[in-house]
Tab-separated table of C-alpha atoms and ligand atoms in Angstrom:
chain	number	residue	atom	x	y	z
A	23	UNK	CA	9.473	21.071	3.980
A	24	UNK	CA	10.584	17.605	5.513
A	25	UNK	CA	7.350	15.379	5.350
A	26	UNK	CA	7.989	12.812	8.016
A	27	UNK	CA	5.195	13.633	10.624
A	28	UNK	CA	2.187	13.151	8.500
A	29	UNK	CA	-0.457	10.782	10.122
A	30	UNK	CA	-1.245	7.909	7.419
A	31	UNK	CA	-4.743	6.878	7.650
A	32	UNK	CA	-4.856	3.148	5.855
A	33	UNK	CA	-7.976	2.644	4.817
A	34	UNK	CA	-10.293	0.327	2.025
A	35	UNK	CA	-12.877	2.962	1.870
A	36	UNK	CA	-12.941	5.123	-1.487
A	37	UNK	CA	-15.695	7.388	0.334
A	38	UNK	CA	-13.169	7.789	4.185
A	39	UNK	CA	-10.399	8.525	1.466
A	40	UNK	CA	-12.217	11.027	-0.977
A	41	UNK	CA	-13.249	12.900	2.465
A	42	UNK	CA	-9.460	13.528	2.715
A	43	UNK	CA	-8.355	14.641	-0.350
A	44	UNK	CA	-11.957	17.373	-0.249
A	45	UNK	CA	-10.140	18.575	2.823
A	46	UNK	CA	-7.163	19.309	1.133
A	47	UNK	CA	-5.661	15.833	2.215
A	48	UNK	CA	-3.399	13.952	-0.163
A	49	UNK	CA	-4.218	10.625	-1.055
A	50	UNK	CA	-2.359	7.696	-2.541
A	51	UNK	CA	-4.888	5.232	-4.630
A	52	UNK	CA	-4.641	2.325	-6.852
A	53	UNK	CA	-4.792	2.436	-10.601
A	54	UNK	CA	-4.827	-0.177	-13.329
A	55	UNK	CA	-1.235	1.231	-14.085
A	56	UNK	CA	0.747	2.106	-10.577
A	57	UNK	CA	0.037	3.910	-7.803
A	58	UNK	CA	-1.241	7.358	-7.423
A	59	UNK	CA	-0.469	9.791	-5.155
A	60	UNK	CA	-3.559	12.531	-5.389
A	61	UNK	CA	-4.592	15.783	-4.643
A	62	UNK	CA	-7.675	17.850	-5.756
A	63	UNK	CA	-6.737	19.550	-8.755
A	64	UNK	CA	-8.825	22.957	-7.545
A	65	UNK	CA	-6.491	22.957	-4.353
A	66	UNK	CA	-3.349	24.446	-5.527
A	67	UNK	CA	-1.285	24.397	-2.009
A	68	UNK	CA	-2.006	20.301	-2.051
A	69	UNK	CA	-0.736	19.722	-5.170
A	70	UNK	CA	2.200	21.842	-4.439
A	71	UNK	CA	2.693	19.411	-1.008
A	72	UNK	CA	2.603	16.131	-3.854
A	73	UNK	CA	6.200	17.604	-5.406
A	74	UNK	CA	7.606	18.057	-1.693
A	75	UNK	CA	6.954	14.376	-0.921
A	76	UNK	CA	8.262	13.099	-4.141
A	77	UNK	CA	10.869	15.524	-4.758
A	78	UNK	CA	9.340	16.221	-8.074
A	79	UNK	CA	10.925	19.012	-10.249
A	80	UNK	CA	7.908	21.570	-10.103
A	81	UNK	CA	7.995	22.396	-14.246
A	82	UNK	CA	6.675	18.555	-14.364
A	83	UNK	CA	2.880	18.701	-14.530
A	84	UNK	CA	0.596	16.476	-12.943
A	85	UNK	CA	-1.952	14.040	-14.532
A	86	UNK	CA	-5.769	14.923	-13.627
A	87	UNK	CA	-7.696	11.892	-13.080
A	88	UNK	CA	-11.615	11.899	-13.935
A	89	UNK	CA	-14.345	8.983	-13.777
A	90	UNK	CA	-15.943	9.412	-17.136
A	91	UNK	CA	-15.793	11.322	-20.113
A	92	UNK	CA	-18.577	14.024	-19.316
A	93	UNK	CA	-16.004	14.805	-16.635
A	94	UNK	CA	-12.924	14.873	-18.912
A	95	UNK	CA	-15.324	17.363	-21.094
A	96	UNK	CA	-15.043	19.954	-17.880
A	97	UNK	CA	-11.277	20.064	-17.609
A	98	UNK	CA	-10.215	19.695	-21.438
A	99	UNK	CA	-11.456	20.711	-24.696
A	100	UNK	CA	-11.889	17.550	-26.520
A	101	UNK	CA	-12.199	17.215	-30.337
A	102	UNK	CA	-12.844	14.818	-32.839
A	103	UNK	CA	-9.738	13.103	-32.281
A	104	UNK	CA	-9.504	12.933	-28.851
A	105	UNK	CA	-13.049	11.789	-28.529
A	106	UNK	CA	-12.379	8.691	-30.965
A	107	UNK	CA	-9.232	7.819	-28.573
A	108	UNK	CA	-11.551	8.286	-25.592
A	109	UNK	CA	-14.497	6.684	-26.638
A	110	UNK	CA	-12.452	3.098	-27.472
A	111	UNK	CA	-9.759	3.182	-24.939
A	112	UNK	CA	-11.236	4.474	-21.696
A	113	UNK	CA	-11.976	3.879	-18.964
A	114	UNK	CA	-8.254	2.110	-19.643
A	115	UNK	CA	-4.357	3.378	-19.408
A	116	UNK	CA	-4.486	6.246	-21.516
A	117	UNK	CA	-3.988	9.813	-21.064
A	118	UNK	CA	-4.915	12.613	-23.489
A	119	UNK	CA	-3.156	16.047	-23.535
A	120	UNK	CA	-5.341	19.061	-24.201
A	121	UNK	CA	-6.172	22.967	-24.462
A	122	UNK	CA	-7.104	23.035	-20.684
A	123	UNK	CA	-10.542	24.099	-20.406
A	124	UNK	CA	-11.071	25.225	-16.638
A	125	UNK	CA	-8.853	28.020	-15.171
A	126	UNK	CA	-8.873	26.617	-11.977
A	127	UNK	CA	-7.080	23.529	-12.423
A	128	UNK	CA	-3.400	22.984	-11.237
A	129	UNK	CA	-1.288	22.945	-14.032
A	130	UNK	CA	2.091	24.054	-12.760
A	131	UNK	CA	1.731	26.781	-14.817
A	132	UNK	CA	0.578	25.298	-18.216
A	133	UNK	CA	-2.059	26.229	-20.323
A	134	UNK	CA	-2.746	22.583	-21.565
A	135	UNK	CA	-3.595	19.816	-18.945
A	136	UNK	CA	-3.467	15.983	-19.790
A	137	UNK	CA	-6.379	13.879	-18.215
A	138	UNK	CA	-6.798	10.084	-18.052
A	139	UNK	CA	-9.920	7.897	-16.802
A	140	UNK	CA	-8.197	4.711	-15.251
A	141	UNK	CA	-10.576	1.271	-15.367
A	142	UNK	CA	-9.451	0.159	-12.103
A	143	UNK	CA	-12.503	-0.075	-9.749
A	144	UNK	CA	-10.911	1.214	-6.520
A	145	UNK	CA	-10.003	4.007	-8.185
A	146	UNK	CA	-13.500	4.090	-9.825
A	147	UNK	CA	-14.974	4.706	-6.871
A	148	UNK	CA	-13.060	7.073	-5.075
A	149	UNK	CA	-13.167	9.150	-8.535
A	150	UNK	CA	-16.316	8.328	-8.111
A	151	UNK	CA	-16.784	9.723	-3.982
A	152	UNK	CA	-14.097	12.865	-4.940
A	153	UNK	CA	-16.523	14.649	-7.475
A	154	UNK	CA	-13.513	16.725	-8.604
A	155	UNK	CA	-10.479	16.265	-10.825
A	156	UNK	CA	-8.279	14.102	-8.562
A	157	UNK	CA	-4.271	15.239	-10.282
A	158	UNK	CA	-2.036	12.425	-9.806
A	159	UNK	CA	1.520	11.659	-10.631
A	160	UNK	CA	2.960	7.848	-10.180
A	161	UNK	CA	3.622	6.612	-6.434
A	162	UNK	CA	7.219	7.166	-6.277
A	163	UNK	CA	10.327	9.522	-5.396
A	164	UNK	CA	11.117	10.808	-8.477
A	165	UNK	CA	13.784	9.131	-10.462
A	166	UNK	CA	12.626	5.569	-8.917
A	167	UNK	CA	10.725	3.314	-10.232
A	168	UNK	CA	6.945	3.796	-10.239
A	169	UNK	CA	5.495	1.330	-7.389
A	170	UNK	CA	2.471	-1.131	-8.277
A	171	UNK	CA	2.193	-3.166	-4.692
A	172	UNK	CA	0.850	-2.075	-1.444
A	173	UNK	CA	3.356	-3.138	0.150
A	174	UNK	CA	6.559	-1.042	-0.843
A	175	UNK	CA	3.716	2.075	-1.004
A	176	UNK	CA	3.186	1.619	3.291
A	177	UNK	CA	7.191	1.591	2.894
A	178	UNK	CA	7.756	4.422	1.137
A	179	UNK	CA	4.966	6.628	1.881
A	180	UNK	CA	3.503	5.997	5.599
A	181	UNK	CA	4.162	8.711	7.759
A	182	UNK	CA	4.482	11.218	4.667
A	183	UNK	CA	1.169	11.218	3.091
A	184	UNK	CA	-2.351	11.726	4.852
A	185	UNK	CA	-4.437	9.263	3.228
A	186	UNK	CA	-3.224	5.182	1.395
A	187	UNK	CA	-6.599	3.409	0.179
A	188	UNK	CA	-6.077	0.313	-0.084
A	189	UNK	CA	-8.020	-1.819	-3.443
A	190	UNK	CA	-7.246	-3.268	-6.231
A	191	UNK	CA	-3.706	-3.469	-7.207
A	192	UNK	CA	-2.238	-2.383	-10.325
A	193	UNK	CA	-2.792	-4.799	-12.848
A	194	UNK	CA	-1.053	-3.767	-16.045
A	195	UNK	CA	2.428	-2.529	-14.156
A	196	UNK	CA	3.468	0.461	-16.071
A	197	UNK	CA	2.247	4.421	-16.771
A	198	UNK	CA	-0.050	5.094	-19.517
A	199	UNK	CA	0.129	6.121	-23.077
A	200	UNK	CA	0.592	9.195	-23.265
A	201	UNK	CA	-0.764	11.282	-26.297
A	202	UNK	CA	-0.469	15.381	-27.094
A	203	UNK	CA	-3.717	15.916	-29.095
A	204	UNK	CA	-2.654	19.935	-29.282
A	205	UNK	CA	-0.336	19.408	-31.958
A	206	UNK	CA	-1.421	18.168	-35.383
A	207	UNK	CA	-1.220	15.749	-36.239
A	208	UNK	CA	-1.164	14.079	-32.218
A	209	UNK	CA	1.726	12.984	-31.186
A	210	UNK	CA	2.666	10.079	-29.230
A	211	UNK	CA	4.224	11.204	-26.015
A	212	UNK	CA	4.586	7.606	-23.956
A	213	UNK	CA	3.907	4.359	-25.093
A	214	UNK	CA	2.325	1.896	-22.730
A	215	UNK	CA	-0.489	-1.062	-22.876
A	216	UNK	CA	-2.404	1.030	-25.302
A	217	UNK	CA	0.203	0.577	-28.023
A	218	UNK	CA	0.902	1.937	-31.814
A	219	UNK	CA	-0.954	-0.724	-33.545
A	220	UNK	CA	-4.267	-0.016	-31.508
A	221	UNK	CA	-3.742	3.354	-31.972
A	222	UNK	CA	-3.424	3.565	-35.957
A	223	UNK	CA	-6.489	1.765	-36.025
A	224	UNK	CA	-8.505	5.367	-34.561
A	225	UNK	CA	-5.466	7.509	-35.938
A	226	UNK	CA	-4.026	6.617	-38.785
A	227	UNK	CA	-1.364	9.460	-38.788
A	228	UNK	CA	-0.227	9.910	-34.993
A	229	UNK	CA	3.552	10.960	-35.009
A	230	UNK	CA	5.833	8.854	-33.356
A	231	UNK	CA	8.664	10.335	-31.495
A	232	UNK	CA	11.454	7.529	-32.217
A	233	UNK	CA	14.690	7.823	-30.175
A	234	UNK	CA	14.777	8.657	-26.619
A	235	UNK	CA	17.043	11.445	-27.612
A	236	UNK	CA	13.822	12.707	-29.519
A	237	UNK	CA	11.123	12.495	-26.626
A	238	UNK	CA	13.947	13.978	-24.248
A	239	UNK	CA	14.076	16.570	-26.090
A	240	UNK	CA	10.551	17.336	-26.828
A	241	UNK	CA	9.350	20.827	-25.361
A	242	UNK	CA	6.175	18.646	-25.450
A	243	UNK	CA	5.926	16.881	-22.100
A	244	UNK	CA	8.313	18.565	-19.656
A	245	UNK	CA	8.650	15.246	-17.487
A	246	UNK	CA	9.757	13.106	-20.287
A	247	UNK	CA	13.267	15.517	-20.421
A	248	UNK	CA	14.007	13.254	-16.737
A	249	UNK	CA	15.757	10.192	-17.014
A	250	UNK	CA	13.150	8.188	-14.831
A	251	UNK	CA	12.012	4.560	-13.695
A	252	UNK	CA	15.498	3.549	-12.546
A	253	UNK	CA	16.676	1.067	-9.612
A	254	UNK	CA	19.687	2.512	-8.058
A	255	UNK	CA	21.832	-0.511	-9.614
A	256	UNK	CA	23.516	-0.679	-13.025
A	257	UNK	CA	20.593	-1.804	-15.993
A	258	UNK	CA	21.741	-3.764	-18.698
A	259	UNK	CA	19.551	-4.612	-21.648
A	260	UNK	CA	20.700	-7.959	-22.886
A	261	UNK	CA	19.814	-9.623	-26.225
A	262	UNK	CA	19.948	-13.003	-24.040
A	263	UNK	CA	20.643	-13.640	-20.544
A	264	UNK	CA	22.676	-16.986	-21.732
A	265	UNK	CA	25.924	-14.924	-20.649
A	266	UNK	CA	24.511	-13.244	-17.926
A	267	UNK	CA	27.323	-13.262	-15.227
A	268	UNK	CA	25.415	-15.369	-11.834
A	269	UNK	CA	26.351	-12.572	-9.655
A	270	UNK	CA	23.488	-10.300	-11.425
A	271	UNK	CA	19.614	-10.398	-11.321
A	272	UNK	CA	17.524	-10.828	-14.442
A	273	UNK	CA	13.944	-10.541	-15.595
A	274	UNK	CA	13.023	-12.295	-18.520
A	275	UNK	CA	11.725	-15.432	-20.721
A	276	UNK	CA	14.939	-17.697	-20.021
A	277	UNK	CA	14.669	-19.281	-16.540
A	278	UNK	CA	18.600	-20.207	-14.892
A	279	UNK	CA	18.910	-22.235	-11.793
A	280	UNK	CA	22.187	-20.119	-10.536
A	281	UNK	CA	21.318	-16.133	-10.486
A	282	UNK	CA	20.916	-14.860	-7.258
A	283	UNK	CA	17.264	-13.178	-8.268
A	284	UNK	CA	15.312	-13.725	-11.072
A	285	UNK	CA	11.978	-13.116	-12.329
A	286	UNK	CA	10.871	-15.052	-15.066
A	287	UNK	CA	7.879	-14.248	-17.200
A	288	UNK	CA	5.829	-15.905	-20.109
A	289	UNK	CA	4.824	-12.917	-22.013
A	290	UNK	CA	5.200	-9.181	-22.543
A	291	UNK	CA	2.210	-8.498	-20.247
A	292	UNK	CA	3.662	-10.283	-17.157
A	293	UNK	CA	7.041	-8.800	-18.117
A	294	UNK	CA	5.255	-5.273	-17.837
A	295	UNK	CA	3.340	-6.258	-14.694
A	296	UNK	CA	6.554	-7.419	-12.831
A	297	UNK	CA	9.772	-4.892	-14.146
A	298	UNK	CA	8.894	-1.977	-11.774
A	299	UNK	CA	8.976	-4.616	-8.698
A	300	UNK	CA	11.742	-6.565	-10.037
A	301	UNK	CA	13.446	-3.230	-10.175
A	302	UNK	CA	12.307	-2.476	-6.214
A	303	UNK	CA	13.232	-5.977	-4.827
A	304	UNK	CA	17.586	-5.461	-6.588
A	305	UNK	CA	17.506	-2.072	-4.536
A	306	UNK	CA	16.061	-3.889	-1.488
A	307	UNK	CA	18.692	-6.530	-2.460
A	308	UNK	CA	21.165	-4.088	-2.735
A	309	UNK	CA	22.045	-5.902	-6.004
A	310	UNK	CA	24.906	-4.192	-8.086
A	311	UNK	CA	23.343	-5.043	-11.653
A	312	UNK	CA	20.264	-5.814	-12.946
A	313	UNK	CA	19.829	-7.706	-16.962
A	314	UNK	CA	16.276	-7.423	-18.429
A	315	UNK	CA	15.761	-9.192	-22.106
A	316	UNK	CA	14.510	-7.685	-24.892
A	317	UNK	CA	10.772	-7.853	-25.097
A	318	UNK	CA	9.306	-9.941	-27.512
A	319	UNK	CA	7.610	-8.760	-30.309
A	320	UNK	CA	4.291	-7.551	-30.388
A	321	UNK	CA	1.966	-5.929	-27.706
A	322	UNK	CA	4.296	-4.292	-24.864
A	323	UNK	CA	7.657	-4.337	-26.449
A	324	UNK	CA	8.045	-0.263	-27.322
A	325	UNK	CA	6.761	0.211	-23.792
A	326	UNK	CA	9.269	-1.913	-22.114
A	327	UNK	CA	11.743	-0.828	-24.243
A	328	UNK	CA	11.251	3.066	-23.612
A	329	UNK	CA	11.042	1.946	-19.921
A	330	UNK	CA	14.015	-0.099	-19.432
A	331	UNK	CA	16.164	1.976	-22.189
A	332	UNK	CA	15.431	4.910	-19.333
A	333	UNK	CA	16.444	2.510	-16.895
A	334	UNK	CA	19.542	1.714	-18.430
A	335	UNK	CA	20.316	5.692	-19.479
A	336	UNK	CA	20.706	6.832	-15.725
B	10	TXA	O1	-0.473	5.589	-15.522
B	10	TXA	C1	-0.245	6.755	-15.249
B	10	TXA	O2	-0.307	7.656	-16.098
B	10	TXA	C2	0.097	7.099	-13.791
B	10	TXA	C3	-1.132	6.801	-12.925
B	10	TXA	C4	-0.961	7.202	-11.492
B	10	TXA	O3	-2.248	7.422	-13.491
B	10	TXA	N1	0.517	8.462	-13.666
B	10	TXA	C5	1.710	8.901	-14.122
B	10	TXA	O4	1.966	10.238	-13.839
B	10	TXA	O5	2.493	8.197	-14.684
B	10	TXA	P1	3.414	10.901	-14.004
B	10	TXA	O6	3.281	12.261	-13.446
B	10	TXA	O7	4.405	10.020	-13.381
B	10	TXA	O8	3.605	11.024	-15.529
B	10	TXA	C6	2.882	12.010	-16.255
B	10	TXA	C7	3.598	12.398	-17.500
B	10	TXA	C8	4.853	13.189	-17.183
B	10	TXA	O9	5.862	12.796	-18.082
B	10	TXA	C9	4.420	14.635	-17.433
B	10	TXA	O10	5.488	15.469	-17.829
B	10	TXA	C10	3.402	14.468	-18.557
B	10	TXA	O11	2.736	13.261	-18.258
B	10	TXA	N2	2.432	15.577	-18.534
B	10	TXA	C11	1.535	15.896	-17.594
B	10	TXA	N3	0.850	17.008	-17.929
B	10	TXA	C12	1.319	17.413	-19.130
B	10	TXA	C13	1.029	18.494	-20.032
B	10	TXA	N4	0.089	19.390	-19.765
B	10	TXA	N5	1.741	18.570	-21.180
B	10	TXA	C14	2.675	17.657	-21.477
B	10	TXA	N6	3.000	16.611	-20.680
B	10	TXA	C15	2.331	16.485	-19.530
B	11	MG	MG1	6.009	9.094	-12.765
C-alpha cells in the first residue's frame, strides 16, 4: 500500500504523541541510539503498516520498547541472566531476547520477543504516556542507514507516518547490543555501546558470533541475515586514509585539507555518533565512494566494525 498521504503531526509532546500510537497511530520517537518508528505492540494491523513504510521484509521482527523493568517482566520471561544484564545496563542501548511471555504481542510470528528500555528522556516519557509495549524498528527504509537527526527523519518520513515527536536526539548514533538470552549460554547477537568487555564482567561466558558470515547465518536473529546500514555509494574500509584518492569522502581520525567531504572525529564515540549521518550526507552528495578508518581500539571498535563491514558488504 503506497504510504504517501499520511498527515504528519510534528509535535514535542510525548503525551499528543502516545495519544496516537493508543489509536492505532504510528509514531516515530527519539532514542539514545536512532530513531524509532513505533507502533503498539497489542495492535497487530499497525505494526504490519511499520514494514509497508519501511519496506521491511516481514520475517524481521520488531523490537518492543518498555520504560522499566517491571514492564519488561510483562512481555518476557526474564531469568537470572537476563536480570543481571538488565539491572546494570538499562535504562541504556541494550536489548534482551526472550521466551515471549504475553500472547498478544506482535512478533511476526515468533515465539520469543526481544525488548529494550532506552535512557533517552523523550522517549522516557512517551514510554512513559503509551502504557503499552511501544515495538520499534530503526527510522529508516530498510537497507539504509539508520537515521539519528530530525532533520533527514521530516525528509524521509513526513507525509508517510502519522505521528514525529520531536526531543532529544540520539546521542550514542548506532542500534543496540543485541543479546539472545534463549540459548545457553547467551549469545551475542549485535554489538553496540554496551560492548564485550562490559559484558564479561555480568557474563563471563556469552558466545560471540565472530565473522559476519557467522551472524548472517545465524537462524538466531532473522534481520541480521540482511546486509543493512549502507549509503547507496561504494564503502571502503581503509587502514589509513593517507592514500585516500581526493575525489572520495572519509570519516575518520586523520583530518586532509583536499577531500571533497569529510568528517573528522576524536574518538570511537564521536565516530559512532556521526557514521550513520556521514553515510546520509555522501547519498545527499551523491558521492561515488565513501573511506571510513578503522576504529581504534577499545570501546566502539567491534560495533563500528560490524557496522561499516555491512556497509562495505552491499
Ligand atoms: O537501538 C535500537 O535497537 C533501535 C532503536 C529504535 O531502539 N532499534 C533497532 O531495531 O535497531 P531494528 O529492527 O532495526 O533491529 C532489531 C534487530 C533486528 O536485527 C531483528 O532481526 C532482531 O533485532 N530481532 C528482533 N526481534 C527478534 C527476535 N525475537 N529474535 C531474534 N532477533 C530479533
Ligand atoms: Mg534497523
Amino acid at each position: 500500500m503506497p504510504e504517501n498521504k499520511v498527515n504528519t503531526l510534528i509535535t514535542d509532546s510525548p503525551q499528543e504523541a502516545a495519544r496516537i500510537l493508543l489509536r492505532g497511530g504510528l509514531v516515530i520517537f527519539p532514542t539514545e541510539t536512532v530513531y524509532g518508528i513505533g507502533a503498539s505492540a497489542f495492535h497487530h494491523s499497525a505494526c504490519k503498516r511499520i514494514y509497508d513504510v519501511k519496506k521491511r521484509p516481514m520475517d524481521n521482527p520488531l523490537i518492543l520498547h518498555v520504560e522499566n523493568i517491571t514492564s519488561l517482566r510483562v512481555c518476557a520471561l526474564v531469568e537470572t541472566e537476563g536480570d543481571l544484564v538488565f539491572q546494570k545496563f538499562s535504562p541504556g542501548p541494550i536489548t534482551g531476547i526472550f521466551p515471549k511471555h504475553n500472547q498478544d504481542l506482535f512478533t511476526a510470528g515468533l515465539k520469543t520477543v526481544a525488548v529494550r528500555i532506552p535512557s533517552n528522556p523523550t522517549a522516557r516519557e512517551f514510554l512513559e504516556a503509551c502504557g503499552v509495549p511501544v515495538a520499534a524498528p530503526s527510522a529508516n527504509l530498510s537497507g539504509k542507514p539508520s537515521l539519528t537527526k530530525l532533520e533527514y527523519i521530516l525528509e524521509e518520513f513526513s507525509g508517510k507516518v502519522d505521528c514525529i515527536l520531536q526531543g532529544e536526539e540520539p546521542r550514542i548514533g548506532i542500534e543496540s547490543t543485541v543479546i539472545d538470552f534463549t540459548e545457553d549460554p547467551p549469545v551475542l547477537l549485535r554489538p553496540g555501546f554496551v560492548d564485550q568487555k562490559d559484558l564479561f564482567s555480568v557474563l563471563p561466558n556469552l558466545r560471540i558470533l565472530n565473522t559476519l558470515d557467522e551472524i548472517a547465518e545465524s537462524p538466531r536473529s532473522p534481520g541480521l541475515k540482511y546486509r543493512h546500514y549502507a549509503p547507496s555509494c561504494k564503502v571502503v574500509l581503509a587502514d589509513s586514509l593517507q592514500s585516500a584518492p581526493q575525489s572520495v569522502a572519509q570519516i575518520g581520525f586523520t583530518f586532509f585539507l583536499n577531500s571533497i567531504y569529510q568528517v573528522r572525529v576524536s574518538s570511537n564515540e564521536e565516530y559512532m555518533k556521526f557514521l550513520y549521518s556521514f553515510f546520509v550526507e555522501c547519498d545527499r552528495r551523491k558521492i561515488a565512494e565513501a573511506w571510513c578508518e578503522i576504529p581504534k581500539e577499545g570501546r566502539g571498535r567491534e560495533a563500528l566494525l560490524n557496522r561499516i563491514s555491512k556497509a562495505v558488504a552491499k
